[in-house]
CSV table of C-alpha atoms in Angstrom, one decimal:
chain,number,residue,atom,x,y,z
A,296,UNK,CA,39.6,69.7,-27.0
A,297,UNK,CA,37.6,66.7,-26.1
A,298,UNK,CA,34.6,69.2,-25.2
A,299,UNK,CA,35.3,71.0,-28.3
A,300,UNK,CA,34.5,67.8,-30.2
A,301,UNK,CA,31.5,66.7,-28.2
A,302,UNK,CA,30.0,69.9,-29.2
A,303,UNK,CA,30.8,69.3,-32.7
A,304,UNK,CA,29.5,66.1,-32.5
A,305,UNK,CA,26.1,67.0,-31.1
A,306,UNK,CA,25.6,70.2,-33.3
A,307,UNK,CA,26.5,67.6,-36.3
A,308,UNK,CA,23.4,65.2,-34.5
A,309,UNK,CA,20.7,67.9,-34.4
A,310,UNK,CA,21.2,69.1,-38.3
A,311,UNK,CA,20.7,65.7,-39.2
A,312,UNK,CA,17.8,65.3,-36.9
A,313,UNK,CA,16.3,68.7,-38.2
A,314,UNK,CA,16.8,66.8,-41.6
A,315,UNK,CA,15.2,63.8,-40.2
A,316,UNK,CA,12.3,65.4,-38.8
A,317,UNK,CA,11.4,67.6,-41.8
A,318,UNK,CA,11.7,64.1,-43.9
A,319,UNK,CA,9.2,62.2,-41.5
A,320,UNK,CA,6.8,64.9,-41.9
A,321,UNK,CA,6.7,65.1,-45.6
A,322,UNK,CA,6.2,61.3,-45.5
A,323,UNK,CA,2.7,62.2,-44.1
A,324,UNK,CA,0.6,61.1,-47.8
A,325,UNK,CA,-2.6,62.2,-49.2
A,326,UNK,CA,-5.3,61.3,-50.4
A,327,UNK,CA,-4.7,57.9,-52.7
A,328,UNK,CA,-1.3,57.7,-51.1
A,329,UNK,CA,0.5,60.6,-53.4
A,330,UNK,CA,2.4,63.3,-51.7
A,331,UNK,CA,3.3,66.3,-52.9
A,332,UNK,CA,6.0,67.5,-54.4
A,333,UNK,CA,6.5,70.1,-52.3
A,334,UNK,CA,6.8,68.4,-49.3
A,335,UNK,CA,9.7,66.0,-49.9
A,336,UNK,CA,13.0,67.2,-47.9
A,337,UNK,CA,14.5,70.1,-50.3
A,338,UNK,CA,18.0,69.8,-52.1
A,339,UNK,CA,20.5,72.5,-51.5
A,340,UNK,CA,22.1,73.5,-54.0
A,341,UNK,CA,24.5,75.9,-51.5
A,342,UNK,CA,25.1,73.0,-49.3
A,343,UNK,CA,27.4,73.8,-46.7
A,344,UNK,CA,26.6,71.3,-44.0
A,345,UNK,CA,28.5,67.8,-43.1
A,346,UNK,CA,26.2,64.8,-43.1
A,347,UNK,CA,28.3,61.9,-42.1
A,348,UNK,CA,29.0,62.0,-38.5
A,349,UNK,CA,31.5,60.0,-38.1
A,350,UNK,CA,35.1,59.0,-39.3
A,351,UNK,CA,36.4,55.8,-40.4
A,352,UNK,CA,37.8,55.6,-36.6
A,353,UNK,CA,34.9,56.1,-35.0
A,354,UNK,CA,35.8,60.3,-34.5
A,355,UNK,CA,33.8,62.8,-35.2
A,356,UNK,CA,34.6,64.9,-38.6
A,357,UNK,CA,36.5,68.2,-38.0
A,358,UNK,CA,36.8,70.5,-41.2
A,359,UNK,CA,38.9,73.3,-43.1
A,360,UNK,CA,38.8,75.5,-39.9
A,361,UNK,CA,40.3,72.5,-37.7
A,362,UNK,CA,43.4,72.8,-39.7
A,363,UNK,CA,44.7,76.6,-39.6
A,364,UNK,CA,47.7,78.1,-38.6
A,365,UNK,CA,48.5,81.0,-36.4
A,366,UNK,CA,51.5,83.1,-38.2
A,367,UNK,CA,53.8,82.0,-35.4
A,368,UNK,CA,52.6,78.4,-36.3
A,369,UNK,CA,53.4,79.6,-40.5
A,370,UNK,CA,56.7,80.8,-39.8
A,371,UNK,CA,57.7,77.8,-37.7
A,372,UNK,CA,56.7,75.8,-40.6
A,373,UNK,CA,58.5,78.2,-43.1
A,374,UNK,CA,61.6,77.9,-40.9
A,375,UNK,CA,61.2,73.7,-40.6
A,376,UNK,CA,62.0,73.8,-44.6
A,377,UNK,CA,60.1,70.4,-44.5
A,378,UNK,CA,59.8,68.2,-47.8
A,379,UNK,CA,56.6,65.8,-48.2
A,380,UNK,CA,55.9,63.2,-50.7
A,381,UNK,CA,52.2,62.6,-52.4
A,382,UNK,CA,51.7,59.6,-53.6
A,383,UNK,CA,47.9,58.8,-55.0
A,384,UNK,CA,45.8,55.8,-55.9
A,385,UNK,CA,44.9,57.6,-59.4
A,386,UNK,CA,45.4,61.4,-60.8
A,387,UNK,CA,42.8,60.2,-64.0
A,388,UNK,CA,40.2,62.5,-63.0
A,389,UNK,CA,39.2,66.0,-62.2
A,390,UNK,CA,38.5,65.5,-58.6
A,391,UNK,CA,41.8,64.2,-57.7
A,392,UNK,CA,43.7,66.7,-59.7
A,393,UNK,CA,42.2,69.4,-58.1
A,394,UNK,CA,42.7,68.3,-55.1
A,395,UNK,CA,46.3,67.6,-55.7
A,396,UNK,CA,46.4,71.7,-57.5
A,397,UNK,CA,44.8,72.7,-54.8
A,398,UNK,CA,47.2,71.3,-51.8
A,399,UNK,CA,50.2,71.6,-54.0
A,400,UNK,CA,49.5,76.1,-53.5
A,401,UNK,CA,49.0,75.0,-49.6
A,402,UNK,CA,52.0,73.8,-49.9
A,403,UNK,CA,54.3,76.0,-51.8
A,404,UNK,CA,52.5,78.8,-49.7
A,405,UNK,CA,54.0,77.7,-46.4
A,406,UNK,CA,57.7,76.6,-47.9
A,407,UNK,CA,57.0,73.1,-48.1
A,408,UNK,CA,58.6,71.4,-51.0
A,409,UNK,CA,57.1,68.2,-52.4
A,410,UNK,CA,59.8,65.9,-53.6
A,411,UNK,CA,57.5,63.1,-55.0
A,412,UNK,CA,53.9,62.9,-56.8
A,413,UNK,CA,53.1,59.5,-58.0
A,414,UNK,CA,49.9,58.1,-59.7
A,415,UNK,CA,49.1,54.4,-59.1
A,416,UNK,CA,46.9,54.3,-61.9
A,417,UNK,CA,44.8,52.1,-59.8
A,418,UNK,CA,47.1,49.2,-59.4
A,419,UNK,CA,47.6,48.7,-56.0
A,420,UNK,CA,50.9,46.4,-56.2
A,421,UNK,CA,52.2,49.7,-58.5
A,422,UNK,CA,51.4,51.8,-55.7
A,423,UNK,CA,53.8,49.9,-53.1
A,424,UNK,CA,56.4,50.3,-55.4
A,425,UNK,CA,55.9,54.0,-55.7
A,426,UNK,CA,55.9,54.1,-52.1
A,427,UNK,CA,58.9,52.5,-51.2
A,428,UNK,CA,60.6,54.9,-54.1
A,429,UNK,CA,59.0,58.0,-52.2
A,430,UNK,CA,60.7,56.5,-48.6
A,431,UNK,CA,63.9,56.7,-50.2
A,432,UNK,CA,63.5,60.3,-50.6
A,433,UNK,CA,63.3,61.2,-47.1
A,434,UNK,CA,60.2,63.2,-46.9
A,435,UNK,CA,58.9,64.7,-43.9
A,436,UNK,CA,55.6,63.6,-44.2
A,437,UNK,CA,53.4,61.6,-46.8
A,438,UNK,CA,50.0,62.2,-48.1
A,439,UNK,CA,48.6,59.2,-49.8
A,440,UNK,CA,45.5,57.2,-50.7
A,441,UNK,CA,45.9,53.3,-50.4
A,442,UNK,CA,44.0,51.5,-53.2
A,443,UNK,CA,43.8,48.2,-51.0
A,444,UNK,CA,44.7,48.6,-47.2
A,445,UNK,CA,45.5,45.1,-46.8
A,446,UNK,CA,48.0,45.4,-49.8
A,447,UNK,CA,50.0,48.2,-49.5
A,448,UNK,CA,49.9,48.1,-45.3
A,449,UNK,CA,53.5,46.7,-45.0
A,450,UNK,CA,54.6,50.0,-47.2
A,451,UNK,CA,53.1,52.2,-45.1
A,452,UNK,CA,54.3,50.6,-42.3
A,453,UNK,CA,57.2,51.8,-42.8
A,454,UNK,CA,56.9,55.4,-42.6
A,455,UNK,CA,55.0,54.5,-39.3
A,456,UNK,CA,58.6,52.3,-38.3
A,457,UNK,CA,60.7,55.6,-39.7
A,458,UNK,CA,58.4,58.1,-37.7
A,459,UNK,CA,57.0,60.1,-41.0
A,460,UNK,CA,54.0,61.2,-40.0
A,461,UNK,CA,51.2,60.4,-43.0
A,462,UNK,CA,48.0,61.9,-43.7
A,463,UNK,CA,45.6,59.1,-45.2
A,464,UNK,CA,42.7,60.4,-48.1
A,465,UNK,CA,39.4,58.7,-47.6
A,466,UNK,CA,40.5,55.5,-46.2
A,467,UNK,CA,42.9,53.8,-43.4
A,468,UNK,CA,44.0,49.9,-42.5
A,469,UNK,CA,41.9,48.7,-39.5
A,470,UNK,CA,45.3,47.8,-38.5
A,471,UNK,CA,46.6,51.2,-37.7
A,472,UNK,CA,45.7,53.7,-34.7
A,473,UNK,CA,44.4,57.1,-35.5
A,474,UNK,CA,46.2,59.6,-33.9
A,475,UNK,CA,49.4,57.5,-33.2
A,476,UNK,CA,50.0,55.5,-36.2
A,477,UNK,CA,48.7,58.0,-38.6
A,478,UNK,CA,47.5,61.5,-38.2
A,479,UNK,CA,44.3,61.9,-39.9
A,480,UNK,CA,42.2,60.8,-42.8
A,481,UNK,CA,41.1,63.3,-44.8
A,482,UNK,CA,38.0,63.0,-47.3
A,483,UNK,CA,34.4,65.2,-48.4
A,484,UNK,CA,31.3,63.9,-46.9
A,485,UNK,CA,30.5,60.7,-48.3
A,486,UNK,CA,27.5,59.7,-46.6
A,487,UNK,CA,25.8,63.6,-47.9
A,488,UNK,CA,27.2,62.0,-51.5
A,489,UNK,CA,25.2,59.3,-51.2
A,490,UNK,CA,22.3,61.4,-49.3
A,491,UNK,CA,22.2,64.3,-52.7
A,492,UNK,CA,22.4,61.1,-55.2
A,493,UNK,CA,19.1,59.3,-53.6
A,494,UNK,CA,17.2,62.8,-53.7
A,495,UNK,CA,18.3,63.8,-57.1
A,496,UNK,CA,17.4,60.2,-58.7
A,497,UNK,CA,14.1,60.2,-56.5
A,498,UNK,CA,13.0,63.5,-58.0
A,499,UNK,CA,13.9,62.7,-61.4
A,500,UNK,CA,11.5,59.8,-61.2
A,501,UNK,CA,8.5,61.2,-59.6
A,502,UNK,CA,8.9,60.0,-56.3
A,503,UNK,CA,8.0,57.0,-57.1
A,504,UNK,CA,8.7,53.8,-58.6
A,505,UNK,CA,11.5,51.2,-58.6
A,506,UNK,CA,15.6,51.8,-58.3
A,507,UNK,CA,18.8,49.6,-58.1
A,508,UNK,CA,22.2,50.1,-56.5
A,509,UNK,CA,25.2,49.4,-58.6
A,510,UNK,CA,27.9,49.3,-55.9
A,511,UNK,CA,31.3,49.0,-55.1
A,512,UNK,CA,31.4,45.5,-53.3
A,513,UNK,CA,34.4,45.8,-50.7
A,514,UNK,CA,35.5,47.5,-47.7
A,515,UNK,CA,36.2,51.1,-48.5
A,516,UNK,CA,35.2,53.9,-45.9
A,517,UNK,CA,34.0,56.3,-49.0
A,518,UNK,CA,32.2,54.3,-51.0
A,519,UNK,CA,30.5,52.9,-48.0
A,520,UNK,CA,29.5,55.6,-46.8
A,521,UNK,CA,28.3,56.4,-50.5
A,522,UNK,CA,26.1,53.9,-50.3
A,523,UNK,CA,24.7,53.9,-46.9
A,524,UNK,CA,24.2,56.8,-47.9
A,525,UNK,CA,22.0,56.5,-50.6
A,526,UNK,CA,19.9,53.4,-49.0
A,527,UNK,CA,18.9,55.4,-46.0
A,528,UNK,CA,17.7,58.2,-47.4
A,529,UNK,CA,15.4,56.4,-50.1
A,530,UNK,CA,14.2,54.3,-47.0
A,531,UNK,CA,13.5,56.7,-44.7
A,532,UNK,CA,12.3,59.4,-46.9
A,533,UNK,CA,10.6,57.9,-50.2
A,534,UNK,CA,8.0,55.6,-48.7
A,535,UNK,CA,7.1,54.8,-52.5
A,536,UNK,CA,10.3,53.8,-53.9
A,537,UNK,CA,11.7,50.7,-53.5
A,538,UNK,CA,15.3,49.4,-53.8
A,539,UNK,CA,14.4,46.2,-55.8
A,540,UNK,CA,18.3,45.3,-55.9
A,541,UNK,CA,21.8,45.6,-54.9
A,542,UNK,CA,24.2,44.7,-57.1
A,543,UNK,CA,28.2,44.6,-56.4
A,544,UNK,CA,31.2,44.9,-58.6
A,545,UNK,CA,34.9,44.2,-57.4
A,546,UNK,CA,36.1,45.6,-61.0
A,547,UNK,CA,35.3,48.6,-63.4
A,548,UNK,CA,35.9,46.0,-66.1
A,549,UNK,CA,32.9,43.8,-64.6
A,550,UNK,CA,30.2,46.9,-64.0
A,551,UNK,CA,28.8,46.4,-67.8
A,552,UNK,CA,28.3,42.6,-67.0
A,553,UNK,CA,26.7,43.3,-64.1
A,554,UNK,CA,24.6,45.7,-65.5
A,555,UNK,CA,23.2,43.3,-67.9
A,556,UNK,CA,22.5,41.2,-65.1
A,557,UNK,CA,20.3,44.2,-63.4
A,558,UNK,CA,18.6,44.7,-66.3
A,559,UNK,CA,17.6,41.4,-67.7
A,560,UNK,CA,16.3,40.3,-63.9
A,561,UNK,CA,14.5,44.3,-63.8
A,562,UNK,CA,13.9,45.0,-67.0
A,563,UNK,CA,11.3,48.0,-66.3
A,564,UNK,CA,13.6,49.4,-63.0
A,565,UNK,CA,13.2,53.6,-63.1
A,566,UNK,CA,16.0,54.4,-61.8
A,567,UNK,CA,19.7,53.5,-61.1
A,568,UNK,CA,22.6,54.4,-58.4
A,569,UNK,CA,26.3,54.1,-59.2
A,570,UNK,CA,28.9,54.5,-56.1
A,571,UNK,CA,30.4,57.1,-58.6
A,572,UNK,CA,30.4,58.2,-62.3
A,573,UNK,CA,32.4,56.1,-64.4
A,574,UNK,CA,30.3,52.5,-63.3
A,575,UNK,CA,27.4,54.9,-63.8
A,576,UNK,CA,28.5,55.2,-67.5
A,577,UNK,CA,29.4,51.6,-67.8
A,578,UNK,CA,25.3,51.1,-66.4
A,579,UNK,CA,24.2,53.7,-69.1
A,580,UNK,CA,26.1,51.6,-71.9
A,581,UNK,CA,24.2,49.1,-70.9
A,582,UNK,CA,20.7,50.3,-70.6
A,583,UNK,CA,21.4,52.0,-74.6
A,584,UNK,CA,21.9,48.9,-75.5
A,585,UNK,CA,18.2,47.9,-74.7
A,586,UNK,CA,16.5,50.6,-75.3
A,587,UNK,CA,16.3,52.2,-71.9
A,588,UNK,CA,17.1,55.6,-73.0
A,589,UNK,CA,14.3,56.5,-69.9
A,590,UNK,CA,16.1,55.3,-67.6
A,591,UNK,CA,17.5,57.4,-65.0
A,592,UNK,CA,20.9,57.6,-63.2
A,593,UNK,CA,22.7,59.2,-60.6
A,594,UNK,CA,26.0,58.8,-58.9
A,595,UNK,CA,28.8,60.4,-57.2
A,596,UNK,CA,32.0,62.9,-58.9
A,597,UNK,CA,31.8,65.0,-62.2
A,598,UNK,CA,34.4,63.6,-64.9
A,599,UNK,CA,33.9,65.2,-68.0
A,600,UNK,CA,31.2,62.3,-69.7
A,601,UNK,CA,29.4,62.4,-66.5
A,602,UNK,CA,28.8,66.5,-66.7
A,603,UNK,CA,28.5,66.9,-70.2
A,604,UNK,CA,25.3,64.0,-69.9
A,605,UNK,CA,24.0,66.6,-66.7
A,606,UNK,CA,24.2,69.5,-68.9
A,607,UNK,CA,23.3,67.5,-72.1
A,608,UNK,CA,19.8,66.6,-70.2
A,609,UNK,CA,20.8,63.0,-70.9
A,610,UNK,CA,20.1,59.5,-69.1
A,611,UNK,CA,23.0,60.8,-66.1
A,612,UNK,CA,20.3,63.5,-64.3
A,613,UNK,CA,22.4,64.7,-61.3
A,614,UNK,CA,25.2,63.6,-59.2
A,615,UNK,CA,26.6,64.6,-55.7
A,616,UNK,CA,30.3,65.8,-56.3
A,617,UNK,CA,33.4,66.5,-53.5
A,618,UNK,CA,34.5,70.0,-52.5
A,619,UNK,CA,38.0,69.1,-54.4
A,620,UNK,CA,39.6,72.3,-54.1
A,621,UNK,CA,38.1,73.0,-50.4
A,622,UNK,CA,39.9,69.1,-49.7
A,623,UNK,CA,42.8,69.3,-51.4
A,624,UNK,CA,43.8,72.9,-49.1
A,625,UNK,CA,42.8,70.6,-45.4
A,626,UNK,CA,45.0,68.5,-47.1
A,627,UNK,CA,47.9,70.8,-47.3
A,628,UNK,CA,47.2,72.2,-43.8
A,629,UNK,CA,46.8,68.9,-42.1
A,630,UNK,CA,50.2,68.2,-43.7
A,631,UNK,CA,51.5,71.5,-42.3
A,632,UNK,CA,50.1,70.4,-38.8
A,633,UNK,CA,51.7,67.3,-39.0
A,634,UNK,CA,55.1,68.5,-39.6
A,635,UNK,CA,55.3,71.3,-36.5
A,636,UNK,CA,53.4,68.5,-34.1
A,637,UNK,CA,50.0,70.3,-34.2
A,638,UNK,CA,47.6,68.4,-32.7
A,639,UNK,CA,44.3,68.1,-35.4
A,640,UNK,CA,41.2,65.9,-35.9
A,641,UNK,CA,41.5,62.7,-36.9
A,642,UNK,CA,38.9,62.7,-39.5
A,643,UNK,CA,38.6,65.9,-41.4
A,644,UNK,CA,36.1,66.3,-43.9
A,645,UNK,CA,34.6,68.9,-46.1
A,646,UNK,CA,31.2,69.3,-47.6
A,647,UNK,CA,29.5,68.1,-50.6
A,648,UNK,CA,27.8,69.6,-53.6
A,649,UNK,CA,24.9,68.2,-55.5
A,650,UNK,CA,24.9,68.8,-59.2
A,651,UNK,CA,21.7,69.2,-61.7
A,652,UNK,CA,21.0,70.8,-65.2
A,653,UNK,CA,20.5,74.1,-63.6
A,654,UNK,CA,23.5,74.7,-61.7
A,655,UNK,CA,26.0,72.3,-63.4
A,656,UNK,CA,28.3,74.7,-64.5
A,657,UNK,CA,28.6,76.9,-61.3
A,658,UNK,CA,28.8,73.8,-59.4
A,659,UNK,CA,31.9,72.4,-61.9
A,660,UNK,CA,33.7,75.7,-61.1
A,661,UNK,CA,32.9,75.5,-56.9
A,662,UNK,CA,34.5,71.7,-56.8
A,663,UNK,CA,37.2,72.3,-58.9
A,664,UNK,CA,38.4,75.7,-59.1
A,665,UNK,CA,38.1,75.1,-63.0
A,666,UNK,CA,35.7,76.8,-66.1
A,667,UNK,CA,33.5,73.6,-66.9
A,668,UNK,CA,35.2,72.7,-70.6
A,669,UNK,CA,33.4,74.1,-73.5
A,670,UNK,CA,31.5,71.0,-75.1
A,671,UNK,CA,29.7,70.9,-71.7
A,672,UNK,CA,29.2,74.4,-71.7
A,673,UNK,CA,28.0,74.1,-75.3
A,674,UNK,CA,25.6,71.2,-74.2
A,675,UNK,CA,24.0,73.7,-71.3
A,676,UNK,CA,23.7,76.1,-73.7
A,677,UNK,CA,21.4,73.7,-76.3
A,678,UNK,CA,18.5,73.1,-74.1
A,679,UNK,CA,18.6,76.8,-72.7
């Protein structure tokens, strides 16, 4: 198994280098220092590859095929007549609701009954509570996404204490051990997020010119990554864009103020990136409010403003958006694996998909499993 994930590891290494290499050429420039279009590293729109090659514990990312079951392993697991409990950080957006649809049929598939699903709402001390609630219920296993490691730790904890084996999304305490605390984290490919989001803002601005970061200022594997992300890619493939600032936010309340900031420090800046799409639209409020209906943004996830502005050819050009259905079913497996003793990666990831006008409404049904709704449809349609 070890060799297995060397090899993984390696053949993760030489697609980014390929990537690499192909980017270091096409940052050979002309004459008067313009290069072409044509020879900045492509998009893919049919991305299937991993970017980020490595977990939150150092491991390197295994995927969808990492986590399937023979049918001796299915009936074992039919037989077990398990329960697990869900309990997220938020269910106010389409990623994490697909993902939830999308494990919940793993789930029902292979007999396993889910006894809780809670929603935090993003309120961290909320989410202890719901926890603790869950524990009661004697689940099997837990899936769950802690808003703040350092606050809910002590709940999770407990399920370590009890012996419940729990599948983390996206992020995990410092404090725990993959692999004997926990049994995986699960999550899409957050550095490729941030990798899509540089590339679609560079193009939308003519290779050129000056961008900010708009970022989420703590220590969160995903939006991290995000951003690491992001600032690699514009430095090592964009020789003539430069990242004139950084600016952090602890708060979704705060990301307007901040904004303001950006702006009245840059006020002629091309080109903003948000860690995902709802401080992008707070950044967008704020550059209506001066005028800067040129400016151009890009982030991470499609909620519904975010793709109607894609398909609406507004101020939000493009954004890099999880596999949600293709997570939420290594969810539901890794659960499965969990509760037979199946060992599994620790980090299991799936890939990302960058969004545009062109393919925004194919790409709305690959993440989510879901017809795009009709007002964005309806937006497409106008500029057509």
């Amino acid at each position: 198994k070890e060799q297995k994930r060397e090899e993984k590891r390696m053949m993760n290494k030489r697609k980014v280098t390929a990537i690499m290499i192909s980017a270091t050429l096409a940052s050979v420039t002309l004459a008067g220092n313009v290069m072409a279009q044509n020879e900045y590293p492509t998009i893919d729109f049919n991305n299937t590859t991993v970017y980020g090659d490595v977990g939150p514990d150092g491991s390197v990312p295994g995927g969808l095929e990492d986590v399937q079951l023979t049918d001796e392993e299915i009936q074992k697991v039919k037989d077990g007549n398990f329960k697990v409990a869900i309990c997220y950080h938020q269910l106010d957006n389409q990623v994490n609701q697909s993902k939830l649809s999308a494990c919940q049929e793993v789930l029902e598939e292979l007999g396993i009954e889910v006894v809780a699903v809670t929603d935090a709402q993003s309120d961290a001390v909320k989410e202890v509570d719901q926890l603790e609630t869950a524990l009661a219920l004697n689940p099997d296993a837990l899936l769950s996404m802690p808003y703040d490691v350092e606050v809910t730790k002590a709940a999770y904890q407990k399920y370590i204490d009890a012996e419940i084996p729990v599948v983390f999304m996206e992020n995990a305490s410092a404090d725990f051990t993959a692999g004997e605390d926990y049994v995986a984290v699960t999550n899409s490919d957050s550095y490729g997020n941030g990798m899509f989001a540089a590339m679609l803002l560079a193009e939308s601005i003519g290779y050129e010119g000056k961008v900010a970061m708009v970022y989420y200022d703590a220590d969160f594997f995903t939006t991290n990554e995000r951003d690491r992300g992001f600032r690699e890619t514009i430095e090592k493939y964009y020789p003539d864009i430069e990242i004139v600032a950084e600016s952090g936010f602890t708060s979704i309340d705060v990301v307007g103020t901040v904004a303001d900031g950006l702006f009245a420090q840059y006020p002629d800046i091309d080109g903003v990136y948000a860690s995902w799409d709802i401080p992008a639209t707070s950044v967008i409020t704020s550059a209506r409010a001066i005028g800067r209906e040129d400016l151009k943004v890009t982030g991470v996830d499609l909620g519904d403003d975010s793709t109607y502005m894609i398909a609406d050819q507004d101020m939000y050009v493009g954004a890099s958006c999880p596999k949600a259905v293709e997570t939420g079913k290594i969810e539901g497996y890794a659960l499965a694996c969990a509760l037979i003793g199946k060992e599994i990666p620790t980090y299991l990831c799936s890939s990302v998909q960058p969004v545009s006008y062109d393919n925004v409404l194919e790409a709305y049904k690959s993440c989510f499993g879901i017809d795009a709704p009709d007002a964005v449809k309806e937006a497409w349609e106008a500029h057509q």
